[in-house]
Short mmCIF file of C-alpha atoms and ligand atoms in Angstrom, two decimals:
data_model
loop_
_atom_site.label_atom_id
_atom_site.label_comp_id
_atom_site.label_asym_id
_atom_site.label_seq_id
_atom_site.Cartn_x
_atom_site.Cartn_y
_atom_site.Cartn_z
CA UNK T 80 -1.69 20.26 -4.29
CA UNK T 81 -0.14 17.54 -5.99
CA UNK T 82 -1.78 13.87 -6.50
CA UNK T 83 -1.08 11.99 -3.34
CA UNK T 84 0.52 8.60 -4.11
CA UNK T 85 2.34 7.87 -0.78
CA UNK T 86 -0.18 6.76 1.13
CA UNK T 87 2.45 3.85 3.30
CA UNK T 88 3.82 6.92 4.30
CA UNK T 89 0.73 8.19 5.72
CA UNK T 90 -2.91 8.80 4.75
CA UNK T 91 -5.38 11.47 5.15
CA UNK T 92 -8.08 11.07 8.45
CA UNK T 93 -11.09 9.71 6.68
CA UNK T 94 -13.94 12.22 7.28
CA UNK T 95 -15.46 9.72 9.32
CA UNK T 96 -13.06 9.53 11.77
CA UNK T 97 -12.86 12.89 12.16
CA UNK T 98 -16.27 13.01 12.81
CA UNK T 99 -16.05 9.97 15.20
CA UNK T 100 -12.93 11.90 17.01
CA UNK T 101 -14.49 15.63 17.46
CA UNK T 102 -16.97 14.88 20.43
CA UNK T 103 -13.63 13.74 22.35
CA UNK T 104 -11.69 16.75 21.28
CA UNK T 105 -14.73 19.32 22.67
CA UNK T 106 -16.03 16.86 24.64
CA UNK T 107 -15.25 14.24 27.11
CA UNK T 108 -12.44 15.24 28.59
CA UNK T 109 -12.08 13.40 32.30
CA UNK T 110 -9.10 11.19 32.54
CA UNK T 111 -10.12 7.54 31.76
CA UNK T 112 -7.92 6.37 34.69
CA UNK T 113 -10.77 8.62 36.99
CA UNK T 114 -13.47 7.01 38.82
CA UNK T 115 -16.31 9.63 38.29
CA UNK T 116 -18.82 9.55 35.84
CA UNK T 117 -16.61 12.34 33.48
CA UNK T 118 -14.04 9.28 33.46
CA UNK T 119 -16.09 6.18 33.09
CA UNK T 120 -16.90 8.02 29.93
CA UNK T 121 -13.35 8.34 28.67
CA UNK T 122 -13.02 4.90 29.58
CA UNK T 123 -15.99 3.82 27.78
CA UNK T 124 -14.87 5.42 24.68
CA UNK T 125 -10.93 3.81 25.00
CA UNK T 126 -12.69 0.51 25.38
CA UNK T 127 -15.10 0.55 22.38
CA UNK T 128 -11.98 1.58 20.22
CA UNK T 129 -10.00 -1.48 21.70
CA UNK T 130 -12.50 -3.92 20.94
CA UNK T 131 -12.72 -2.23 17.38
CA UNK T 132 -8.50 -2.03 16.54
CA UNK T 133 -8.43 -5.98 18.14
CA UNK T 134 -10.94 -7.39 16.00
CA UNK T 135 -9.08 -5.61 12.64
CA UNK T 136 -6.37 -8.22 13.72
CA UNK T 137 -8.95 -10.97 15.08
CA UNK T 138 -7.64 -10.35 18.57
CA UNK T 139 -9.17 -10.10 22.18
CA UNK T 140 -9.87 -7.01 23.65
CA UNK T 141 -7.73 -7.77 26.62
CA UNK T 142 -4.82 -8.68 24.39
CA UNK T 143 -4.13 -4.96 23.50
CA UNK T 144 -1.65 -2.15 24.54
CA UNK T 145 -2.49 1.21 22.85
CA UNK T 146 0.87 2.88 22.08
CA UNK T 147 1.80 6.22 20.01
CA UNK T 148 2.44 4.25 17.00
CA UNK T 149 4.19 1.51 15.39
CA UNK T 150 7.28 2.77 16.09
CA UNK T 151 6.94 2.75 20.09
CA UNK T 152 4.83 -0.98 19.50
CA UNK T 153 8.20 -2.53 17.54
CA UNK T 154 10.60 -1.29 20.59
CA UNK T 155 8.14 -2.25 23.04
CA UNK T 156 7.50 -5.82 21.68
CA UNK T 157 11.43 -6.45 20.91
CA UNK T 158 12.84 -5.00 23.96
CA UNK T 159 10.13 -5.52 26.26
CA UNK T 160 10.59 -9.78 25.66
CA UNK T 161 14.15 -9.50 25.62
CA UNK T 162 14.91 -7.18 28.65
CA UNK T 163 14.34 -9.11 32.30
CA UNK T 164 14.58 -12.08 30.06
CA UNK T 165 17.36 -15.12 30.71
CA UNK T 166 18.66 -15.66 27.25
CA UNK T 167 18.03 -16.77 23.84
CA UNK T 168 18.47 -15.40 19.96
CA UNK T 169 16.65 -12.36 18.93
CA UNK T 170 16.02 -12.86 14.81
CA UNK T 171 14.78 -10.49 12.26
CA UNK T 172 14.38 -9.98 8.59
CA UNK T 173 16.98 -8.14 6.60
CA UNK T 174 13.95 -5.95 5.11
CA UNK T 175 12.43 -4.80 8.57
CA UNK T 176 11.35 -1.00 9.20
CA UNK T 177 13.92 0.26 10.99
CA UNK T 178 11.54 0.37 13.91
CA UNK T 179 12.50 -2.98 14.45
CA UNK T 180 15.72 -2.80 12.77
CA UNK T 181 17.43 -0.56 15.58
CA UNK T 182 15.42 -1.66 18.22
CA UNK T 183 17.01 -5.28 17.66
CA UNK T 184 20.62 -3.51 16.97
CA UNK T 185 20.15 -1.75 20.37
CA UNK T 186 19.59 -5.21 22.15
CA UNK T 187 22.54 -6.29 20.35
CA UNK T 188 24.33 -3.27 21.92
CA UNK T 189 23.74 -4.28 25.68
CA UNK T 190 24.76 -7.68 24.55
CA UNK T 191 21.79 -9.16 23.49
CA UNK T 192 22.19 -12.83 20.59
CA UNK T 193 21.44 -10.90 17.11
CA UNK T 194 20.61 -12.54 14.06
CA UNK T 195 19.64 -11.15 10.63
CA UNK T 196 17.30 -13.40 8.66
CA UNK T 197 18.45 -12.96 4.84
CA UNK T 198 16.40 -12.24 1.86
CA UNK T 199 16.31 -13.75 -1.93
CA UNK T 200 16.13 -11.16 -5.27
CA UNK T 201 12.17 -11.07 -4.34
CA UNK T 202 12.75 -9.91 -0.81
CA UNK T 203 11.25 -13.12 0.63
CA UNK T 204 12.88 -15.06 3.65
CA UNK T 205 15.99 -16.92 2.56
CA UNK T 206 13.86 -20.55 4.03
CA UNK T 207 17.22 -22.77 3.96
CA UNK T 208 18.86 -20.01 5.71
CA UNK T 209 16.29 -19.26 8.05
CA UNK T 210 15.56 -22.75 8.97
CA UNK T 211 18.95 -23.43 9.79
CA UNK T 212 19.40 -20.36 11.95
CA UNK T 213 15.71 -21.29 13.84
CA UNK T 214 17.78 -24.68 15.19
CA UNK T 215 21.19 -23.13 16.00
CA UNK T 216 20.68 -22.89 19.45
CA UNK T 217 17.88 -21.58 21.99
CA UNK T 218 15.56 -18.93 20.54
CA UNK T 219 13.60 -16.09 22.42
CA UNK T 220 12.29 -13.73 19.36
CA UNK T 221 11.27 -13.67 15.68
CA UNK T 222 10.29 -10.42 14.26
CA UNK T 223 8.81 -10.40 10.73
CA UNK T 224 6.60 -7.88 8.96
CA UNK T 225 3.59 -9.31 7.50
CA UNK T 226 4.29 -6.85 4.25
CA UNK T 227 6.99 -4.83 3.13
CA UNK T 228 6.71 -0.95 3.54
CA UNK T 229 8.71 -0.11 0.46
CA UNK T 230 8.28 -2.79 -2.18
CA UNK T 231 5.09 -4.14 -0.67
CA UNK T 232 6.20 -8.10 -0.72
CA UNK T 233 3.92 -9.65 1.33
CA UNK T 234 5.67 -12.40 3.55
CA UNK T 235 3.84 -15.92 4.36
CA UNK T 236 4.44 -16.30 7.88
CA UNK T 237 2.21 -19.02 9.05
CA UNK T 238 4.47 -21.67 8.15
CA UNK T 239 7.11 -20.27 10.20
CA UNK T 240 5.05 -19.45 13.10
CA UNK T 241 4.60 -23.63 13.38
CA UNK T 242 8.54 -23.66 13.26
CA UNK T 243 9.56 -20.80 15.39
CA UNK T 244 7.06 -22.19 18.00
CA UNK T 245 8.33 -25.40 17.81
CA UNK T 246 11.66 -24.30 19.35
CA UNK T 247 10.31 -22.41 22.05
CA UNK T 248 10.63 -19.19 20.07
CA UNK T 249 7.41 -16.33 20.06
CA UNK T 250 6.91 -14.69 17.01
CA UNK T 251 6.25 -10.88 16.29
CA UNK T 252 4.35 -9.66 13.07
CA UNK T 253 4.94 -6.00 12.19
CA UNK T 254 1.70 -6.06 10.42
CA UNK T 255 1.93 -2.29 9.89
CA UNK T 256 1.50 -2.17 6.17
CA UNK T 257 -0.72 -4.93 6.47
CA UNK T 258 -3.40 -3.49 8.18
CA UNK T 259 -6.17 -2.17 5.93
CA UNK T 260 -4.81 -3.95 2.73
CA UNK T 261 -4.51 -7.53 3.67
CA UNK T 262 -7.04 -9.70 6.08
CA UNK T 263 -5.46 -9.91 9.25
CA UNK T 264 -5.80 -12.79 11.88
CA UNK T 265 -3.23 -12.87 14.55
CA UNK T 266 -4.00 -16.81 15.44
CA UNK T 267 -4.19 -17.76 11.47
CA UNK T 268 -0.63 -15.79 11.59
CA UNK T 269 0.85 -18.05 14.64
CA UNK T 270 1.58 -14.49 15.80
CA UNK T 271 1.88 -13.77 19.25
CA UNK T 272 2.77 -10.17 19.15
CA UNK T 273 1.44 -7.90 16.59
CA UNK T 274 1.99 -4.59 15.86
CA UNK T 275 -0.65 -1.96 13.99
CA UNK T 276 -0.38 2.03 13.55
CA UNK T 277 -3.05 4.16 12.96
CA UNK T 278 -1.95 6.39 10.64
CA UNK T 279 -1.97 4.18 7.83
CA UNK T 280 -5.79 3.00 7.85
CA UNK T 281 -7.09 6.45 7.55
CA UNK T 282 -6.60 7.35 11.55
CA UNK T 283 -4.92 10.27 13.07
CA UNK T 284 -0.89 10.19 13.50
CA UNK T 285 0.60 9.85 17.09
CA UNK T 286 -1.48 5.85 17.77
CA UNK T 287 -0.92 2.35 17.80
CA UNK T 288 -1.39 -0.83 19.31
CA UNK T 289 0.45 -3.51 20.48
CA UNK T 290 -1.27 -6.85 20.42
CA UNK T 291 -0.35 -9.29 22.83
CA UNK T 292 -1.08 -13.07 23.28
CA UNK T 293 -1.75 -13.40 27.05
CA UNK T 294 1.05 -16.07 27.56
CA UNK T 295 3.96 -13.39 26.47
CA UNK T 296 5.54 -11.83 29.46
CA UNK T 297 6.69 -8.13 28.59
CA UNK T 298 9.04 -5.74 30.48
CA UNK T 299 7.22 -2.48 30.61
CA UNK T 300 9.24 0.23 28.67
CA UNK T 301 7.44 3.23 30.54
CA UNK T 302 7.26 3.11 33.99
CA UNK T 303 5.36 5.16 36.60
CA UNK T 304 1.22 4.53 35.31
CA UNK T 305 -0.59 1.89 35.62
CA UNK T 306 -2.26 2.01 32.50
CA UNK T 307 -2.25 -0.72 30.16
CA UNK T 308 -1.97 -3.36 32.84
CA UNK T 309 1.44 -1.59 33.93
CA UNK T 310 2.55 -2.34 30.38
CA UNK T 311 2.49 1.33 28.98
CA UNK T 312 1.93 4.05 31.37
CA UNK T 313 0.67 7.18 30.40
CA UNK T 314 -2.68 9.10 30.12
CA UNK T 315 -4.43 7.95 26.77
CA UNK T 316 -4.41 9.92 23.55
CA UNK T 317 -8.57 9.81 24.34
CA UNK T 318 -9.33 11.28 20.32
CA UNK T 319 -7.09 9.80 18.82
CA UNK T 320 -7.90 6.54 19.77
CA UNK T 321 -10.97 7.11 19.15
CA UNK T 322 -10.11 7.70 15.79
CA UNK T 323 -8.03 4.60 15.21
CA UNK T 324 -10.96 2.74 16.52
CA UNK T 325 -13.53 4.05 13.63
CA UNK T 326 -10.58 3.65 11.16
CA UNK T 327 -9.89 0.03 12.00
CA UNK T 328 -13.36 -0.62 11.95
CA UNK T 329 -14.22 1.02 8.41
CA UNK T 330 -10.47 -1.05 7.28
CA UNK T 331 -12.46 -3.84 8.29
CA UNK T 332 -16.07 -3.25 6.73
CA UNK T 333 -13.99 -1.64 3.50
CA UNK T 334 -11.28 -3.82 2.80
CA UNK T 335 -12.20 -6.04 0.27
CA UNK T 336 -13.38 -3.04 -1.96
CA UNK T 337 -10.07 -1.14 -1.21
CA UNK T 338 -7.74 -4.29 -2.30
CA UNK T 339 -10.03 -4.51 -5.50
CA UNK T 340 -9.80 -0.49 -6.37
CA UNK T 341 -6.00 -0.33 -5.62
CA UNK T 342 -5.32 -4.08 -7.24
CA UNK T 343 -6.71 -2.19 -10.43
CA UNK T 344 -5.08 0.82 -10.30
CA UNK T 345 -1.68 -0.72 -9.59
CA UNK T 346 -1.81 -3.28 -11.68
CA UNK T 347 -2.48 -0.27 -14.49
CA UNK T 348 1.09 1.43 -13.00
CA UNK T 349 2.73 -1.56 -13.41
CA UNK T 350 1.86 -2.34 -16.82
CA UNK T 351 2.44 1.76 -17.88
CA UNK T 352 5.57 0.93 -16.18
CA UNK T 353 7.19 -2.01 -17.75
CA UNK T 354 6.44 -0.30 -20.98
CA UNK T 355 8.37 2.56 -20.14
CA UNK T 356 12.21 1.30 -21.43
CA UNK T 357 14.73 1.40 -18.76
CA UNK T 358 12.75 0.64 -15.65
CA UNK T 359 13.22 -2.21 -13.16
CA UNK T 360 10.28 -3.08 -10.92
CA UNK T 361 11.01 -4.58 -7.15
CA UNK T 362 9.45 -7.60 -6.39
CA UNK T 363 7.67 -8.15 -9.36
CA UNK T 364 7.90 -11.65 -9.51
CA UNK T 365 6.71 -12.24 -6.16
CA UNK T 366 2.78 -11.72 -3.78
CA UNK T 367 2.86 -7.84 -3.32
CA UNK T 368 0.31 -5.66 -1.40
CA UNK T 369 -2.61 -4.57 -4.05
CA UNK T 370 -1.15 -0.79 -3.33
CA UNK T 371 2.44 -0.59 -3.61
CA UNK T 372 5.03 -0.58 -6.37
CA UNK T 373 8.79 0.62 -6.25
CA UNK T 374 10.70 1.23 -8.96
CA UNK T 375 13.82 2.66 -10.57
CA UNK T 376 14.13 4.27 -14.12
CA UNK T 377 17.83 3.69 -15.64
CA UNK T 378 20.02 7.00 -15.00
CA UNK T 379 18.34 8.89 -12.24
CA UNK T 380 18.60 9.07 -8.63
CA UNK T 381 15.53 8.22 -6.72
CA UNK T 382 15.20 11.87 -5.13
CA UNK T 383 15.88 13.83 -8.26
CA UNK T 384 13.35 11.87 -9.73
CA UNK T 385 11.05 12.40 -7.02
CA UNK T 386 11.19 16.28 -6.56
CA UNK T 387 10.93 16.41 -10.24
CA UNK T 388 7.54 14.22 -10.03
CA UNK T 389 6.58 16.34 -7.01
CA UNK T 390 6.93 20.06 -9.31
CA UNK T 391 5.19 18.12 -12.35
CA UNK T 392 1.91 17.34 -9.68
CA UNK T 393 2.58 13.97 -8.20
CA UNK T 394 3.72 12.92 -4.95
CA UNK T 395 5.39 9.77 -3.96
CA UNK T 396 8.38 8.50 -2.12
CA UNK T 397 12.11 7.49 -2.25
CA UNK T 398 11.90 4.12 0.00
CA UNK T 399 10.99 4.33 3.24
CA UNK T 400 9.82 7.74 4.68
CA UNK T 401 12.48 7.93 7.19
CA UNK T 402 14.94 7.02 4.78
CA UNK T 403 14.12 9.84 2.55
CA UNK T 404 16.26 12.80 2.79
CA UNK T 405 19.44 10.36 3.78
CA UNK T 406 20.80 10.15 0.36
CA UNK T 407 21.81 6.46 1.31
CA UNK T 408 20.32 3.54 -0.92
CA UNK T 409 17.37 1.55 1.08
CA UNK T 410 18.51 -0.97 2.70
CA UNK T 411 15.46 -3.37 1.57
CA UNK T 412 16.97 -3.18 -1.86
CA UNK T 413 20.30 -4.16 -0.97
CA UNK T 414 19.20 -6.98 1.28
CA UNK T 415 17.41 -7.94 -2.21
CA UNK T 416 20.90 -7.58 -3.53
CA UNK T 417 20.27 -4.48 -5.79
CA UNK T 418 23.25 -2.80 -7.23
CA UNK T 419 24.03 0.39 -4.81
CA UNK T 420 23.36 2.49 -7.57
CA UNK T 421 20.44 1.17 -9.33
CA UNK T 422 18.77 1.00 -5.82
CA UNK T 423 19.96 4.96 -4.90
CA UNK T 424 17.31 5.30 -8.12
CA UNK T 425 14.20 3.70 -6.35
CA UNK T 426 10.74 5.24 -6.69
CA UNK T 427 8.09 4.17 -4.18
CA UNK T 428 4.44 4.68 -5.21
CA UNK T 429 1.67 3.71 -2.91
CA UNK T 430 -1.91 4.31 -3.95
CA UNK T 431 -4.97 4.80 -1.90
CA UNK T 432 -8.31 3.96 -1.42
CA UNK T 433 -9.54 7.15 -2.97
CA UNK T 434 -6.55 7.15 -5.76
CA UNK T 435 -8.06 7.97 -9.06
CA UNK T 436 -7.09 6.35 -12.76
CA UNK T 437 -6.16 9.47 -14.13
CA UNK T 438 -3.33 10.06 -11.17
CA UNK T 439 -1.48 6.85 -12.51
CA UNK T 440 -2.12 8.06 -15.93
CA UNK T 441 -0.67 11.40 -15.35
CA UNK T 442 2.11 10.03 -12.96
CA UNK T 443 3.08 7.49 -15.82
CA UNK T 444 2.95 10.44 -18.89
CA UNK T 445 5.70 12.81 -16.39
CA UNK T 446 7.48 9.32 -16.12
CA UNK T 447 8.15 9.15 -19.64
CA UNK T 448 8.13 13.10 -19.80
CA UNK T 449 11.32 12.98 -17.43
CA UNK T 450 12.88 9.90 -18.92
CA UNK T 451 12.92 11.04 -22.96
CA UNK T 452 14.70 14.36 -21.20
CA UNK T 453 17.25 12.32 -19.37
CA UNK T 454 18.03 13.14 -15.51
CA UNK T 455 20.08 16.66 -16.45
CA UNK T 456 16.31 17.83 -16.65
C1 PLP M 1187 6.43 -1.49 8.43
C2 PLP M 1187 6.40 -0.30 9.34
N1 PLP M 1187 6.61 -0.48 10.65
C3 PLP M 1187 6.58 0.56 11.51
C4 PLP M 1187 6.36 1.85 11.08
C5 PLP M 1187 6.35 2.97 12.06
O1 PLP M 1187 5.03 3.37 12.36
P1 PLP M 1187 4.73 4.78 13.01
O2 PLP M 1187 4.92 5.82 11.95
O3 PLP M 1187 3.30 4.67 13.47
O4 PLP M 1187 5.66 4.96 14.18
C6 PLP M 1187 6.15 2.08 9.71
C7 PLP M 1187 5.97 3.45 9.19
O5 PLP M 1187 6.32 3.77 8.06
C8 PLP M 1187 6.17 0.97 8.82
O6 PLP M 1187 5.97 1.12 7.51
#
């Protein structure tokens, strides 16, 4: 198999986890919603895991809505404010996942106050920009991601969170990227809803969580359980969480030694990198997580390149997951002003915290491999 180096795309269950999950896949199986001793013990188990996932983000217990991913968390924090709401602006960046992306472009379809917060050439907030649009008139929503998925810029959103709050506006932190490769505390953020997936920290596909300060009123998005205070019905995913509960809690024991191993290990890509001619680097001037670098090399298109890397042993990404396979350029380059082309050429490589030296090494040598014998290869 080839080296995995697309780990924002999704990682591998620790073996931990899976050992955490397996009693509740043979096991327990009552419905935690059932008041007989087989259900207190799926409810005990759903409980440990929320206290677990909450304190990854320095949250309460009670502030948390378990979801099937980030996905399902970004509709349900954008839509469920802004539905049964009076009125008010709904913002978000220009570099969003587009979780949150068409979530907000669907509110804008039933008639919903829209605005786009623009980027600089680093992918940070535009802060003139954004400051003037925070004033314009009355605000309901900011949605943010802590760090990008594809280029990795981290965004500083504590500052804002005093000046969204200060006109009445709540913000929401996408900290899906975040999670397990930056410390995360939702009231050092100033954010009142956060979103987390499990898949990304080592936990099985198919969770979430939605994190909710207790002041925010949402509109449920699922109706007909009365799970999740009536906020997400539904029978729990009992394993699964389960799972995302021992991942969040080993992101939180390991995540000083993960930044350190990847911070290496990237910062060893990115110096093969700018010593391989004809190669731009995203974000490079600006805070990016320890993991992530995208790229494009002069004269190739990003999924050429890729499924080139993938037959030589290596596999990463073309921008966002869901954007690969569209042939269209990402559309966090071109917020960042990237030429259509240049950006049609991006690279995304996202380490892990069992990625090895000798993967970069090898993913850098079929980098110069492929570039000396030009993209007719
Ligand atoms: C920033 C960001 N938000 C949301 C998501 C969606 O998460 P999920 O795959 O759990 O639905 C992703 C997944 O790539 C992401 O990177």
């Amino acid at each position: 198999m080839p080296a995995y180096l697309d780990h924002n795309a999704s990682t591998a269950i620790d073996p931990r986890v899976l050992e955490a999950m397996l009693p509740y896949l043979s096991g327990p199986y009552g419905n935690p919603s059932s008041l007989h001793r087989y259900g207190r013990l799926a409810r005990d188990a759903v409980e440990r895991a929320r206290a677990q996932v909450a304190a990854l983000a320095g949250a309460q217990p009670g502030e948390l809505i378990w979801t099937s991913g980030g996905t399902e968390a970004n509709n349900l924090a954008l839509k469920g404010l802004c539905q049964g709401a009076a009125s008010g602006r709904l913002l978000y960046g220009a570099t969003e996942h587009p979780a949150v992306m068409e979530a907000a472009e669907s509110l804008r379809a039933e008639g919903w106050p829209v605005e786009v917060i623009a980027v600089d050439d680093q992918g940070r907030i535009d802060g003139a920009a954004f400051r003037g649009q925070l004033v314009t008139g009355p605000l309901r929503l900011v949605s943010l991601m802590r760090a990008n998925n594809e280029t990795g810029v981290i965004h500083d959103l504590a500052p804002w969170a005093t000046e969204i709050h200060a006109v009445s506006g709540w913000l929401h932190v996408d900290a899906t990227q975040a999670a397990g490769k930056l410390p995360l505390d939702m009231s050092a953020l100033g954010a009142d809803l956060l979103t987390l997936s499990s898949h990304k920290i080592y936990g099985p596909k198919g969770v979430g969580a939605l994190l909710v300060r207790a002041e925010v009123e949402l509109h449920p998005q699922l109706h007909g359980g009365a799970q999740e205070k009536g906020l997400r019905g539904g029978t729990e995913n009992l394993p699964a969480i389960v799972g995302f509960g021992a991942a969040a809690e080993l992101a939180q024991q390991e995540l000083e030694a993960r930044i350190r191993h990847q911070q290496v290990l990237r910062e060893r890509l990115d110096a093969g990198l700018r010593a391989l001619p004809g190669t731009r680097l995203f974000g490079e001037g600006v805070p990016r997580l320890s993991n992530t670098s995208q790229f494009a090399l002069e004269g190739w298109d990003g999924e050429a390149l890729l499924m080139h890397l993938d037959r030589r042993g290596y596999a990463v990404s073309s921008g966002s997951a869901c954007a690969s396979g569209s042939g269209e350029p990402s559309h966090v380059l071109l917020a960042m002003g990237v030429e259509p082309m240049l950006a049609k050429g991006a690279v995304r490589v996202s380490l892990g915290k069992d990625s090895q030296a000798a993967e970069v090494d090898g993913l850098l040598r079929a980098l110069d491999e492929l570039r000396l014998r030009g993209s007719a290869a």
